[in-house]
Short mmCIF file of C-alpha atoms in Angstrom, two decimals:
data_model
loop_
_atom_site.label_atom_id
_atom_site.label_comp_id
_atom_site.label_asym_id
_atom_site.label_seq_id
_atom_site.Cartn_x
_atom_site.Cartn_y
_atom_site.Cartn_z
CA ILE A 1 -28.87 -9.83 -7.66
CA LEU A 2 -25.43 -8.61 -8.63
CA LYS A 3 -25.36 -5.51 -10.76
CA PRO A 4 -22.80 -5.42 -13.60
CA ASP A 5 -19.71 -3.40 -12.72
CA THR A 6 -19.47 -0.32 -14.92
CA SER A 7 -16.56 1.44 -13.21
CA GLN A 8 -13.97 0.41 -15.78
CA GLN A 9 -16.33 1.27 -18.61
CA THR A 10 -16.53 4.71 -17.01
CA VAL A 11 -12.73 4.91 -17.08
CA LYS A 12 -12.71 4.22 -20.81
CA VAL A 13 -15.41 6.82 -21.43
CA SER A 14 -13.51 9.38 -19.34
CA ILE A 15 -10.28 8.75 -21.22
CA ALA A 16 -12.02 8.99 -24.58
CA GLN A 17 -13.65 12.26 -23.50
CA ALA A 18 -10.36 13.69 -22.21
CA TYR A 19 -8.60 13.04 -25.51
CA ALA A 20 -11.54 14.36 -27.50
CA ASP A 21 -11.50 17.57 -25.43
CA ALA A 22 -7.77 17.93 -26.16
CA GLY A 23 -8.23 17.48 -29.87
CA HIS A 24 -6.79 13.96 -29.61
CA GLN A 25 -3.37 15.35 -28.75
CA ARG A 26 -0.94 13.43 -26.57
CA ARG A 27 -1.41 14.12 -22.87
CA TRP A 28 1.73 12.67 -21.26
CA PHE A 29 4.60 13.83 -23.46
CA ASN A 30 5.11 16.50 -26.10
CA THR A 31 7.80 18.69 -27.64
CA ARG A 32 7.58 21.19 -24.77
CA THR A 33 7.82 18.87 -21.77
CA GLY A 34 9.49 15.92 -23.47
CA LEU A 35 9.20 12.68 -21.51
CA ALA A 36 9.46 14.25 -18.04
CA ARG A 37 5.74 13.81 -17.26
CA LEU A 38 5.68 10.22 -18.52
CA ASN A 39 8.87 9.31 -16.66
CA GLY A 40 7.52 10.87 -13.46
CA LEU A 41 4.48 8.61 -13.69
CA ARG A 42 6.66 5.59 -14.43
CA LYS A 43 8.79 6.34 -11.36
CA ALA A 44 5.73 6.61 -9.11
CA LEU A 45 4.35 3.30 -10.36
CA ARG A 46 7.70 1.58 -9.84
CA GLU A 47 7.74 2.88 -6.27
CA ALA A 48 4.11 2.00 -5.53
CA THR A 49 5.29 -0.34 -2.78
CA SER A 50 5.73 2.73 -0.56
CA GLU A 51 1.94 3.14 -0.72
CA GLY A 52 1.33 -0.53 0.01
CA LEU A 53 0.59 -1.25 -3.66
CA ASP A 54 2.05 -3.80 -6.06
CA PRO A 55 4.01 -2.27 -8.99
CA ARG A 56 3.24 -5.38 -11.03
CA ARG A 57 -0.33 -4.14 -11.37
CA TYR A 58 0.86 -1.41 -13.72
CA ALA A 59 2.03 -2.22 -17.24
CA LEU A 60 3.34 1.21 -18.16
CA ASP A 61 7.02 0.46 -17.52
CA ALA A 62 6.96 -2.58 -19.80
CA ALA A 63 5.16 -0.63 -22.51
CA ALA A 64 7.64 2.25 -22.29
CA THR A 65 10.65 -0.07 -22.29
CA SER A 66 9.53 -1.75 -25.52
CA PHE A 67 8.71 1.60 -27.12
CA THR A 68 10.87 2.42 -30.15
CA GLY A 69 9.12 5.51 -31.49
CA SER A 70 9.41 4.28 -35.05
CA ASP A 71 5.67 4.01 -35.56
CA PRO A 72 3.36 6.99 -34.82
CA ARG A 73 0.77 4.56 -33.53
CA GLN A 74 3.19 3.58 -30.78
CA TRP A 75 3.21 7.16 -29.51
CA ALA A 76 -0.56 7.19 -29.31
CA GLU A 77 -0.75 3.76 -27.69
CA LEU A 78 1.88 4.64 -25.08
CA ASP A 79 0.11 7.90 -24.21
CA LEU A 80 -3.20 6.06 -23.88
CA ARG A 81 -1.60 3.41 -21.69
CA ALA A 82 -0.19 6.13 -19.43
CA SER A 83 -3.69 7.55 -18.93
CA GLN A 84 -5.10 4.11 -18.17
CA GLU A 85 -2.39 3.25 -15.65
CA TYR A 86 -2.58 6.68 -14.05
CA LEU A 87 -6.29 6.22 -13.36
CA ARG A 88 -5.73 2.69 -12.08
CA TYR A 89 -3.11 4.08 -9.69
CA VAL A 90 -5.48 6.83 -8.52
CA GLN A 91 -8.23 4.28 -7.91
CA ASP A 92 -5.83 2.02 -6.01
CA LEU A 93 -4.69 4.92 -3.82
CA GLN A 94 -8.27 5.90 -3.05
CA GLY A 95 -9.49 2.32 -2.59
CA THR A 96 -12.16 2.67 -5.29
CA HIS A 97 -10.87 0.14 -7.83
CA PRO A 98 -13.17 -2.91 -8.15
CA ASP A 99 -10.32 -5.12 -6.92
CA SER A 100 -10.30 -3.11 -3.68
CA THR A 101 -14.03 -2.77 -3.17
CA ALA A 102 -14.50 -6.51 -3.70
CA LEU A 103 -12.43 -7.13 -0.54
CA ARG A 104 -14.66 -5.01 1.67
CA PRO A 105 -17.29 -6.66 3.89
CA VAL A 106 -20.88 -6.72 2.69
CA GLY A 107 -22.58 -3.53 3.81
CA ALA A 108 -19.34 -1.58 4.28
CA ILE A 109 -19.38 2.10 3.35
CA LEU A 110 -17.39 2.45 0.13
CA PRO A 111 -15.20 5.45 -0.72
CA GLN A 112 -16.66 7.89 -3.19
CA PRO A 113 -15.41 7.18 -6.74
CA VAL A 114 -12.94 9.68 -8.11
CA ASP A 115 -13.88 11.93 -11.00
CA ASN A 116 -11.73 10.37 -13.72
CA THR A 117 -12.06 13.27 -16.15
CA LEU A 118 -11.17 15.78 -13.43
CA MET A 119 -8.16 13.75 -12.30
CA LEU A 120 -6.81 13.36 -15.83
CA GLY A 121 -7.18 17.09 -16.35
CA ARG A 122 -5.27 17.82 -13.14
CA ALA A 123 -2.52 15.41 -14.13
CA VAL A 124 -1.90 16.87 -17.57
CA ARG A 125 -1.96 20.44 -16.22
CA ALA A 126 0.43 19.74 -13.34
CA THR A 127 3.79 21.43 -13.79
CA ASP A 128 5.41 18.84 -11.49
CA ILE A 129 3.84 15.42 -12.01
CA SER A 130 5.77 13.88 -9.12
CA ALA A 131 4.38 16.48 -6.71
CA HIS A 132 0.90 15.92 -8.14
CA LEU A 133 1.14 12.17 -7.56
CA GLU A 134 2.25 12.77 -3.96
CA ASP A 135 -0.66 15.15 -3.40
CA ILE A 136 -3.33 12.70 -4.50
CA ALA A 137 -2.29 10.06 -1.95
CA PRO A 138 -4.45 9.99 1.21
CA ARG A 139 -3.25 12.27 3.99
CA THR A 140 -5.27 10.98 6.95
CA ALA A 141 -3.40 10.26 10.17
CA ILE A 142 -4.21 6.55 10.05
CA TYR A 143 -2.98 6.24 6.44
CA LEU A 144 0.31 7.99 7.23
CA SER A 145 0.85 5.89 10.35
CA MET A 146 0.24 2.74 8.29
CA LYS A 147 2.83 3.91 5.75
CA ASN A 148 5.35 4.40 8.55
CA ALA A 149 4.51 0.98 9.98
CA LEU A 150 4.97 -0.58 6.55
CA VAL A 151 8.48 0.84 6.31
CA ARG A 152 9.28 -0.39 9.81
CA TYR A 153 7.98 -3.92 9.28
CA ARG A 154 9.74 -4.25 5.93
CA ALA A 155 12.98 -3.27 7.66
CA LEU A 156 12.30 -5.94 10.29
CA ARG A 157 11.64 -8.48 7.55
CA ASP A 158 14.87 -7.59 5.76
CA ALA A 159 16.77 -7.91 9.05
CA GLY A 160 15.54 -11.48 9.48
CA GLY A 161 12.14 -10.94 11.08
CA TRP A 162 11.41 -12.59 14.42
CA PRO A 163 11.02 -16.13 15.76
CA MET A 164 7.61 -17.74 15.94
CA VAL A 165 6.44 -18.42 19.49
CA PRO A 166 5.18 -22.03 19.66
CA ARG A 167 1.57 -22.49 20.68
CA GLY A 168 0.81 -24.01 24.05
CA LYS A 169 -0.97 -23.26 27.28
CA ALA A 170 -1.46 -19.64 28.27
CA LEU A 171 1.63 -17.93 29.65
CA GLU A 172 1.27 -15.71 32.70
CA PRO A 173 3.66 -13.66 34.85
CA GLY A 174 5.69 -15.95 37.07
CA ASP A 175 5.63 -18.89 34.65
CA VAL A 176 8.86 -20.60 33.65
CA SER A 177 8.86 -22.02 30.12
CA PRO A 178 11.26 -22.68 27.21
CA ARG A 179 8.79 -20.64 25.11
CA VAL A 180 9.58 -17.48 27.07
CA PRO A 181 12.97 -16.72 25.40
CA LEU A 182 11.26 -16.86 22.00
CA LEU A 183 8.55 -14.55 23.32
CA ARG A 184 11.25 -12.17 24.54
CA GLN A 185 12.99 -12.19 21.14
CA ARG A 186 9.67 -11.63 19.38
CA LEU A 187 8.82 -8.57 21.49
CA PHE A 188 12.37 -7.24 21.32
CA ALA A 189 12.23 -7.26 17.50
CA THR A 190 9.22 -4.92 17.48
CA GLY A 191 10.53 -2.66 20.23
CA ASP A 192 8.03 -3.70 22.90
CA LEU A 193 10.76 -5.18 25.09
CA VAL A 194 13.98 -3.28 25.78
CA ASP A 195 16.99 -3.68 28.06
CA SER A 196 16.21 -7.21 29.14
CA SER A 197 17.81 -10.65 29.02
CA LEU A 198 16.52 -12.44 25.93
CA GLU A 199 17.53 -15.86 27.20
CA SER A 200 15.65 -15.96 30.50
CA GLU A 201 12.85 -18.54 30.72
CA ILE A 202 11.14 -16.63 33.53
CA TYR A 203 8.03 -14.60 32.74
CA SER A 204 9.18 -11.58 34.72
CA GLU A 205 7.56 -8.20 35.41
CA ASP A 206 9.54 -6.43 32.69
CA LEU A 207 8.26 -9.01 30.20
CA ARG A 208 4.72 -8.47 31.47
CA THR A 209 5.07 -4.75 30.78
CA ALA A 210 6.26 -5.52 27.25
CA VAL A 211 3.36 -7.90 26.65
CA GLN A 212 0.88 -5.32 27.89
CA ARG A 213 2.42 -2.74 25.57
CA PHE A 214 2.06 -5.18 22.66
CA GLN A 215 -1.54 -5.99 23.60
CA SER A 216 -2.47 -2.33 23.85
CA ARG A 217 -0.99 -1.60 20.42
CA HIS A 218 -3.06 -4.41 18.93
CA GLY A 219 -6.36 -3.47 20.54
CA LEU A 220 -6.29 -6.42 22.94
CA SER A 221 -7.07 -6.58 26.63
CA ASP A 222 -3.75 -5.64 28.25
CA ASP A 223 -3.85 -8.28 30.99
CA GLY A 224 -0.31 -9.50 30.37
CA VAL A 225 -1.52 -13.05 29.68
CA ILE A 226 -0.45 -14.80 26.47
CA GLY A 227 -3.80 -16.37 25.59
CA LYS A 228 -5.25 -17.36 22.22
CA ARG A 229 -5.93 -13.85 20.92
CA THR A 230 -2.52 -12.55 21.89
CA MET A 231 -0.85 -15.63 20.38
CA ARG A 232 -2.74 -14.99 17.16
CA ALA A 233 -1.48 -11.39 17.09
CA LEU A 234 2.09 -12.49 17.86
CA SER A 235 1.93 -14.90 14.93
#
């Protein structure tokens, strides 16, 4: 039996409580700080791709762009929207948003939900909102290495990517095949193969070393044979 999801209801309750605790004053911009805090949040959401997130998930930029300031209700609505999008961003970073948890396998251990009230309080007290938003991103070694890999693979994509190696029988050292040059180009693009002829159709020892390096990086048996699992990883 599926239990109803209450996480977003909790977000609404937390936001309502945060504004009540602040005497229903604006939390993201005021006469002292101006729009610096709000604009810092907008900038982080626009650059969410660096965290592997999709900026289109966040509606704050559109709301701020259409903001005229002529109606006091607009100020309140924009401030409320900033709080909503901030918490969505925090949940996305931590992997606790329902959209994220729904993708996890049945029985997987889920991250602990963030304390929405605590996070909102930290955000509005931060003297440098940009630094605060950087601090709340995960700092584990695997997360940082994935961020670096994301930058590298996007650069490869922008440079034209790599050729697809056609499927066929397994390739082994010593084989001669018209598929081998494409394999060489594929491994050269990701830095597994260096200082080698990219046009040779011979599966040579230097290519075997490159294949084994690729297999090891992808958690495969590094036997140097291009079988089904290695082909799947190459594709």
